[in-house]
Each structure stands twice: as C-alpha cells, then as structure tokens.
Coordinates of C-alpha atoms in Angstrom, one line a residue:
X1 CA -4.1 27.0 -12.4
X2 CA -4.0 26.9 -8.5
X3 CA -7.8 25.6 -8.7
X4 CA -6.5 22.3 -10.0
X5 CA -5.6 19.6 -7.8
X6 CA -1.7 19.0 -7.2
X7 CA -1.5 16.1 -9.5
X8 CA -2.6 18.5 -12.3
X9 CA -0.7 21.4 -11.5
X10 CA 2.2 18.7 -11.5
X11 CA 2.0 18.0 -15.0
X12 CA 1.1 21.3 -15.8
X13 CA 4.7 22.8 -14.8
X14 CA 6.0 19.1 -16.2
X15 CA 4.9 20.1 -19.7
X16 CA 6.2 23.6 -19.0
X17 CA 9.3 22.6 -17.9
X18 CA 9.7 20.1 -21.3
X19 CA 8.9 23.0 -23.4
X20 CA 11.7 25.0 -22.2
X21 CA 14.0 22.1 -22.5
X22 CA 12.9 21.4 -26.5
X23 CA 13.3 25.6 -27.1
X24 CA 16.7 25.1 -25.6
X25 CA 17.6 22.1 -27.2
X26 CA 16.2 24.1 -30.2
X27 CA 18.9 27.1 -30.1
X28 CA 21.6 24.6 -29.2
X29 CA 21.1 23.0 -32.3
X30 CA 20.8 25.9 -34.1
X31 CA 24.2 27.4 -32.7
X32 CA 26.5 25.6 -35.2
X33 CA 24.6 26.3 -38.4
X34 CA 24.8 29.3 -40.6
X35 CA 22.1 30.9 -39.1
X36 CA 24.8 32.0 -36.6
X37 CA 28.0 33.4 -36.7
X38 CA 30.7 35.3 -34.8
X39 CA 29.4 36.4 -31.1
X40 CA 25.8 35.1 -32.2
X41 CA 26.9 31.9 -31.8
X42 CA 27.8 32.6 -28.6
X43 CA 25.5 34.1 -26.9
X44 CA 22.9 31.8 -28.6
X45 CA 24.5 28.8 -26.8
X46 CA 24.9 30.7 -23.1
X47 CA 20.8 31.8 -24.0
X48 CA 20.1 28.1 -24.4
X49 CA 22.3 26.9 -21.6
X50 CA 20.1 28.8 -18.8
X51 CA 16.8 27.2 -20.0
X52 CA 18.3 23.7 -18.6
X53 CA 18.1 25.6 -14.8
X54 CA 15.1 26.9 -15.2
X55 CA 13.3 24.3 -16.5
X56 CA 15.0 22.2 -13.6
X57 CA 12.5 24.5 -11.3
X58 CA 9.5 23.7 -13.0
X59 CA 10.2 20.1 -13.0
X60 CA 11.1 19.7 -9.1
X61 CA 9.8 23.3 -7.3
X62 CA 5.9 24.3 -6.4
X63 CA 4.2 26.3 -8.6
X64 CA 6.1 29.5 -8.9
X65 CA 4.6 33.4 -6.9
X66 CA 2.8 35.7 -9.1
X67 CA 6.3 37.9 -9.3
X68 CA 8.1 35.1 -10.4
X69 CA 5.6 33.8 -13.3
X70 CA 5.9 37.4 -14.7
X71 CA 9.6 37.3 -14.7
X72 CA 9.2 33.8 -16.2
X73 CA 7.6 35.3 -19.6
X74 CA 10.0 38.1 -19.7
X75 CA 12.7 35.8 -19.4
X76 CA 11.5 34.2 -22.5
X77 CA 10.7 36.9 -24.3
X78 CA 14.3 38.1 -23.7
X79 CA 15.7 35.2 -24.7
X80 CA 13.7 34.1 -27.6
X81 CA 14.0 37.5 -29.1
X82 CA 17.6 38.2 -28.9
X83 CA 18.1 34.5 -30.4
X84 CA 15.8 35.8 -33.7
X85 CA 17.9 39.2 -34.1
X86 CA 21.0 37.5 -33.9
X87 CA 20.0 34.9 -36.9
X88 CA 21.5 35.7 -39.8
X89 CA 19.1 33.7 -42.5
X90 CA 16.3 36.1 -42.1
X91 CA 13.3 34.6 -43.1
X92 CA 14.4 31.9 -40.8
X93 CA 14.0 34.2 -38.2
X94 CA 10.8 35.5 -39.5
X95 CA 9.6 31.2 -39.4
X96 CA 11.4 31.5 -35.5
X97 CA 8.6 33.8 -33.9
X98 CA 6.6 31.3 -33.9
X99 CA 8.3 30.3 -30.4
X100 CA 6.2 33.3 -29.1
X101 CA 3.4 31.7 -29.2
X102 CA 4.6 29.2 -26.8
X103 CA 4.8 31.7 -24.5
X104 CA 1.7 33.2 -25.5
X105 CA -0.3 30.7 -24.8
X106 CA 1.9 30.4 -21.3
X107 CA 0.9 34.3 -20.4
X108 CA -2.6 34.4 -21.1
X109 CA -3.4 31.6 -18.9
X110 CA -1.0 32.5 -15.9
X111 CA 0.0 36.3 -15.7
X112 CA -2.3 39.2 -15.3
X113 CA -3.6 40.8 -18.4
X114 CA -1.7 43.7 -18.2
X115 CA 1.2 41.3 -18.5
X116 CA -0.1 39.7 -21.4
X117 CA -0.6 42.9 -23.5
X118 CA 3.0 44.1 -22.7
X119 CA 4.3 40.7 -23.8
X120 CA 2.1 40.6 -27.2
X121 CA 4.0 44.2 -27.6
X122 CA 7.0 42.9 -27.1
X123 CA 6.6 40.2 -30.0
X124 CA 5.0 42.2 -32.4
X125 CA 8.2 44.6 -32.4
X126 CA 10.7 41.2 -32.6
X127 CA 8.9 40.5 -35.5
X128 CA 8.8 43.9 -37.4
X129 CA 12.2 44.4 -36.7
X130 CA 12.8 40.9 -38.2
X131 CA 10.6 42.2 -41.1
X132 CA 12.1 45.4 -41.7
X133 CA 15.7 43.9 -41.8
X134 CA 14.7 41.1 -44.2
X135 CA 12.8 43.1 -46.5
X136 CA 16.0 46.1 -46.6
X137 CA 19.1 43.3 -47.1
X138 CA 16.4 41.2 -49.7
X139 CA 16.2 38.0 -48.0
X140 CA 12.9 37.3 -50.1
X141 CA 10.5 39.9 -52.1
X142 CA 8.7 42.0 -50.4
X143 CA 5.7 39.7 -51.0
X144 CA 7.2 36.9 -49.6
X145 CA 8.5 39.0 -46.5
X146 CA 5.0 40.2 -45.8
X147 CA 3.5 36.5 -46.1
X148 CA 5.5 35.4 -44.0
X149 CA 5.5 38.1 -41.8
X150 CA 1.4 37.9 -41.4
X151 CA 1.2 34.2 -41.0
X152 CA 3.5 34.2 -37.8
X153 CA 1.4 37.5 -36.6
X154 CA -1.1 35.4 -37.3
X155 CA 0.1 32.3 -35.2
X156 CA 1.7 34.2 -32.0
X157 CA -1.5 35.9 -31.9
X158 CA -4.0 33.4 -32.1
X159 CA -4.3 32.7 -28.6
X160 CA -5.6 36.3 -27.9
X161 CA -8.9 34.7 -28.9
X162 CA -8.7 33.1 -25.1
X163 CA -8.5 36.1 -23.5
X164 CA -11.6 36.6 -23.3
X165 CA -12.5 33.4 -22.3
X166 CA -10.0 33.1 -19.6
X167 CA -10.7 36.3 -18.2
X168 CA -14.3 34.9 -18.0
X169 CA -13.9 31.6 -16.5
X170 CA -11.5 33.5 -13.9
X171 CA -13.8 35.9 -13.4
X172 CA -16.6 32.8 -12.3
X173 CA -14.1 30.9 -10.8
X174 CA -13.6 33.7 -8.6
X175 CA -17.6 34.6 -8.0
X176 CA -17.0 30.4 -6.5
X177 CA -15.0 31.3 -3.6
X178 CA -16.2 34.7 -2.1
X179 CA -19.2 34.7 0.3
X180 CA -21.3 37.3 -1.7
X181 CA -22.7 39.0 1.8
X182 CA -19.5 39.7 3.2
X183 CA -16.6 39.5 0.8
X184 CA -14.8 37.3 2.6
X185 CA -13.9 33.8 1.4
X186 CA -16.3 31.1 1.6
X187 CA -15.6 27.4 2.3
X188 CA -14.4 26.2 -0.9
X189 CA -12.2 29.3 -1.4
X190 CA -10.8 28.7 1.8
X191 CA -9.7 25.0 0.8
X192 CA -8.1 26.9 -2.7
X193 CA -6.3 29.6 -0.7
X194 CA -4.6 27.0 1.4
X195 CA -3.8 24.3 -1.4
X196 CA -2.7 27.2 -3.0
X197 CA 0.0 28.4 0.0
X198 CA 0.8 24.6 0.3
X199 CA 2.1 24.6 -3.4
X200 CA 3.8 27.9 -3.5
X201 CA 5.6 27.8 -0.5
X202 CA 5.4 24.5 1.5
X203 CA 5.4 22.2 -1.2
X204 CA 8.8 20.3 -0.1
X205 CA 8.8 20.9 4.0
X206 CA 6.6 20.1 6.3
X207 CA 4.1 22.9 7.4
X208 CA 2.2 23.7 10.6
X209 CA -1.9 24.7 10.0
X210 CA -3.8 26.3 12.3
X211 CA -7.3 27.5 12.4
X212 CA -9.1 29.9 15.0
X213 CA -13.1 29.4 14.3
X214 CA -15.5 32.1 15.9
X215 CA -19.4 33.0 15.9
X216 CA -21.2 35.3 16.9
X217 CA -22.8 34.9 20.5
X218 CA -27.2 35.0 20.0
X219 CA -27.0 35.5 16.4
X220 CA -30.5 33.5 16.4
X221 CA -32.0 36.5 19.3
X222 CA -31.2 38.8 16.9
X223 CA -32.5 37.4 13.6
X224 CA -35.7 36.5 15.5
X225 CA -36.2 39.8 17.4
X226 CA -34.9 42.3 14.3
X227 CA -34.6 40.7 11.4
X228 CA -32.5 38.9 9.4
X229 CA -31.3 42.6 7.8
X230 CA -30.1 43.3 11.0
X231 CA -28.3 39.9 11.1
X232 CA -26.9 40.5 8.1
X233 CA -25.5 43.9 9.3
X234 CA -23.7 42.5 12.0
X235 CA -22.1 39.7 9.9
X236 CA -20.6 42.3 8.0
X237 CA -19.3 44.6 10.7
X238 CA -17.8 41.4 12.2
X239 CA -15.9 40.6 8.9
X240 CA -14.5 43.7 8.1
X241 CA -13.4 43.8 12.2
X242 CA -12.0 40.4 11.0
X243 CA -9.9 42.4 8.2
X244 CA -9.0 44.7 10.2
X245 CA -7.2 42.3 13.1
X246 CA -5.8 39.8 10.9
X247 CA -2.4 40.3 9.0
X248 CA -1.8 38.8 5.5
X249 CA -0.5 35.5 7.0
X250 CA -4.0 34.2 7.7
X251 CA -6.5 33.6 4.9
X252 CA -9.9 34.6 6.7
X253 CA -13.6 32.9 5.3
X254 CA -17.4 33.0 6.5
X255 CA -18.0 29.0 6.8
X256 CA -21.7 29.5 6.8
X257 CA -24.3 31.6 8.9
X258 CA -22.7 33.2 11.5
X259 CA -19.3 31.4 11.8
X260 CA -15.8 32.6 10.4
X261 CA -12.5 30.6 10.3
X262 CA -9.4 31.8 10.1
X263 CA -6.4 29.3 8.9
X264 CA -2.7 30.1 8.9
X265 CA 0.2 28.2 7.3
X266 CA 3.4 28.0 8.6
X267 CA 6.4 26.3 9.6
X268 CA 6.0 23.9 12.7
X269 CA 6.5 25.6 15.6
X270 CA 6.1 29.5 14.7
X271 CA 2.3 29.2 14.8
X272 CA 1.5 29.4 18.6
X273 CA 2.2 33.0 19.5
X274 CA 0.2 34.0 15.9
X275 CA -2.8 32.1 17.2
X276 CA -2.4 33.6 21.1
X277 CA -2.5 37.2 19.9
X278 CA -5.4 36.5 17.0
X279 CA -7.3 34.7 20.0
X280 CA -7.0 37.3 22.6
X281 CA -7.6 40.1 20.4
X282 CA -10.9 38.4 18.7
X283 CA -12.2 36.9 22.6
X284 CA -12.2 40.9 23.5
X285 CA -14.4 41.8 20.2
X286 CA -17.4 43.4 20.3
X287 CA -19.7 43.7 16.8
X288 CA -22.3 45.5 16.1
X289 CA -24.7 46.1 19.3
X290 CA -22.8 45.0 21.5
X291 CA -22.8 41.3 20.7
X292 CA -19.3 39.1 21.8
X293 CA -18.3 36.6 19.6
X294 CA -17.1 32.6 20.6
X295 CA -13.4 31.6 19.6
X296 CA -11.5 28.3 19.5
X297 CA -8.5 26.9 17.8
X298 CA -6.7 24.0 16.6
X299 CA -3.3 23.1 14.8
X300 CA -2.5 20.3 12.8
X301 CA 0.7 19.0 10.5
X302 CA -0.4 19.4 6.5
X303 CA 1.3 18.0 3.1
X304 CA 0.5 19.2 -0.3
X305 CA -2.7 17.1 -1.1
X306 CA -4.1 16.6 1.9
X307 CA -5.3 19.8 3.0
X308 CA -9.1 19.6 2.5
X309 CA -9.1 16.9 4.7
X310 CA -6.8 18.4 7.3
X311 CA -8.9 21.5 7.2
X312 CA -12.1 20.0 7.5
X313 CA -11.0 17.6 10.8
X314 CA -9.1 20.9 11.8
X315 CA -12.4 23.0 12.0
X316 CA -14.3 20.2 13.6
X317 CA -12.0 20.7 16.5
X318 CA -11.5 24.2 16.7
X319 CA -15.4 24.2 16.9
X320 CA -15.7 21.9 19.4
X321 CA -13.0 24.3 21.6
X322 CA -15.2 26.9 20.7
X323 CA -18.5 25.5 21.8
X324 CA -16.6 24.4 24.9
X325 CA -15.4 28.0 25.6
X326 CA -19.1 29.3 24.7
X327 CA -20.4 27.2 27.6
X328 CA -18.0 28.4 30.0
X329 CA -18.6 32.0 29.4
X330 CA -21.9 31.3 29.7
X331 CA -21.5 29.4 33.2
X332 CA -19.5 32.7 34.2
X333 CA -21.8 35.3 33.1
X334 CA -19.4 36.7 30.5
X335 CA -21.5 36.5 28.0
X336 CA -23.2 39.0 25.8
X337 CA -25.2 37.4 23.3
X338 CA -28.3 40.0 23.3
X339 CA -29.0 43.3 21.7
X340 CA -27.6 46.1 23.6
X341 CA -29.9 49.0 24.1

C-alpha cells in the first residue's frame, strides 16, 4: 500500500475507515432485534460502539505500523465473531460471516501471510461453530445448513485466489527497490522508504531530513587498473561496512556507481548529533584495499508529499559538500584513492 502516493493511501484508509463505520452501524442496528437477547444485546452494542474510535484513526491518522495493522484484523475478527455466536436466529448468523470477507480482502493485501492464514483459521472455525449449533437446535435441514454454510465458505474465501497474486506483485515490487549488486536500496526505494516513514510517523508534525552522501575515493583507478570485478567487490564490502555503522533510524541506498546515501527522518532539531557521529565514523572508513571514501551532508524540513523532491534537492547538496570535502582532502594529502599494495 505504502508504494502509492499519499493521496491514494488517503482514500485507501478513507474507505477503510467507512467500512468499519457501516459494520458498526450494522451491529447497532441489529442490537434491538430478535437476533439478540439478554447480555447479547449488550455486548453487541459496546462491540459496535468501539468501531466509531477506531475508524476515527483511519480517517484522521497515517497509515498505521505493521504491529498495529495485525492487531487491526484481530480486532475484527474478535469482534465480528463474537457478534455471530451471540445471534440467536442462526442461519442469520450463518448469512453474517460474510463480514469476514471484508476483512479478508483487508488481510491479504496488508498483513503478512502468516497473518492471513491464521485469520482464514479463525473464520472457518466461526462458521463451523455457527454450523454445528444450527444444524443441532434445527434452525433449517441439514441441507439447508450445509448450503448455506458452503456459499459463505465460499464468499470469505474467495479472495484467497489473490494471494497468489499479491504475493507476486509484492514480490516485484520489491525486486524495484533493491540494488541487485549490493542489497542495499536503490534510488527509487529510497524515495518509498521515506514516503513511507513520512506516513507512519510524521504524517501530522513537522519532520527534520537529513542525508549523508559518500563515494568511494578512485573508484575509476581501480575499475581501469583491475577490473570492474574488483570494483564490484569493493562496492560490496563498502555496503555491508555501511550496515554495519548505521542504526535502524537511517534508511541506507546505493544511488548509482560508486555513491551511497544515507537519509534519516526525524523531529527538527534531534538530527545533528545523528549525522556528526554517522560522518566521523564513515570519514575514518577504509574499504576494501585500502581505499577512503568522500562524505557530505545536508538537512532539510519535509511534509508528507513532498519528499521526492526534498530528497532529490537534498542529495544535490550533500553532494556538492562532498565534492567540496573531496577536494580538500586532496589539497591536504589525505587522500587514499589508489590500490594499496
């Protein structure tokens, strides 16, 4: 979902958010009726109370963390569930499981597939339960029971069919934004990663980016003189040194040939000291052979929407520090940008 652009993710979590509303709206309604009675109708009414909050956070939050989209779906499998044993009428209830595959369709686009699997579980004991307690107090025939019973199995579970899909186009979509050489992210993927942070966690404040860009110091020696298997060698040692030095608050990507970025996203003012240690620590490096590598940084303000611009004019001047500091280390002999023996 995150590889949309805000304004679709924005009516993404609207359309969310409207279908909680209309499943609460749906148990309110059905509250008062004879489908309920004695503590059912209670706890049906506090169940359909709480989707008005949540559905409040998909209208006016960011697009929820990984945790909480899981605890999303359980929530409404919890909820939708204990509605449907509670009913009374049940071959209503039977009719009511369709709901799942609301949140069907919700899980196999937006949770991991392990996730998805537990949740299909889930359903498919809801309903035999349903079944088992219809067919024992002879809501229906047994024929009728198992009709009904397969055509809502049937429904719930027809979005499985995208599974395979989704976990195909994710799969590519993923291929997109990793450098293949190195494993790090490439341009593109570093535009997602930070769109991404933007609209899980900075989506309402204001938010501090910075970006520290670095090459390697006579990359173009080295392809020449050894080849470009060489070159590639020492692209890799420098991005797993680049792992290695950087903490999860930085999302780290090869630009192109032999230059890396690394962009952080935080709130104004907590940024300097982050980029002072990340700086020092990379101006001391020393990859493969000997070879120094060339830093500079920049820092910017960035809103939601914005940030592929901000990064790109962000990079541009980190680069130009770094192509300054290049040319003063060259000036004072502290340079190492040959093959050491």
């Amino acid at each position: 979902m995150l590889d949309l652009d805000a304004g679709r993710v924005k009516i993404t979590q609207f359309f969310i958010g409207a279908a909680t509303v209309v499943i609460g709206l749906i148990g309110l309604l059905s509250a008062p009726s004879e489908e309920y009675d004695g503590i059912g109708v209670v706890v049906v009414v506090l169940v359909s109370l709480t989707t008005f909050p949540v559905s409040l956070r998909w209208f006016i939050g960011g697009w929820p963390t990984p945790k909480a989209l899981v605890a999303y779906v359980v929530y409404a499998d919890v909820s939708i569930g204990a509605c449907l044993l509670l009913k009374q009428d049940l071959l209503t209830a039977i009719g009511g499981t369709v709901l799942f595959a609301v949140v069907t369709m919700f899980a196999v686009i937006a949770v991991r597939p392990l996730v998805y699997w537990i949740h299909m579980a889930a359903t498919v004991l809801v309903l035999a339960i349903v079944c088992v307690r219809a067919a024992l107090n002879d809501a229906a025939s047994g024929w009728v029971v198992i009709a009904h019973s397969l055509t809502m199995l049937l429904m719930f579970g027809a979005p499985m069919i995208l599974v395979i899909y989704v976990s195909e186009l994710r799969s590519r979509a993923q291929q997109s934004l990793v450098d293949p050489l190195t494993g790090l992210r490439n341009r593109r993927g570093l535009f997602a990663a930070v769109e991404t942070i933007l609209l899980t966690s900075h989506k309402d404040r204001s938010a501090q980016m910075s970006a520290v860009v670095l090459d390697v110091d006579g990359m173009k020696h080295v392809n020449d003189t050894f080849g470009h298997h060489t070159g590639d060698a020492v692209l890799v040692d420098l991005a797993q040194h680049l792992r290695a030095v950087t903490s999860h608050s930085w999302v780290v990507a090869r630009l192109g040939g032999d230059e890396f970025a690394c962009v952080s996203v935080a709130e104004p003012g907590t940024t300097e000291p982050r980029i002072d240690a990340l700086a020092a620590a990379l101006s001391d490096t020393r990859v493969m052979s000997g070879l120094s590598v060339s830093v500079g940084s920049a820092t910017t303000e960035v809103g939601v929407g914005d940030s592929e611009q901000a990064i790109l004019l962000l990079l541009r001047t980190a680069d130009a520090e770094m192509y300054r500091a290049k040319s003063a280390r060259k000036q004072s002999g502290d340079y190492r940008g040959s093959v050491q023996g």
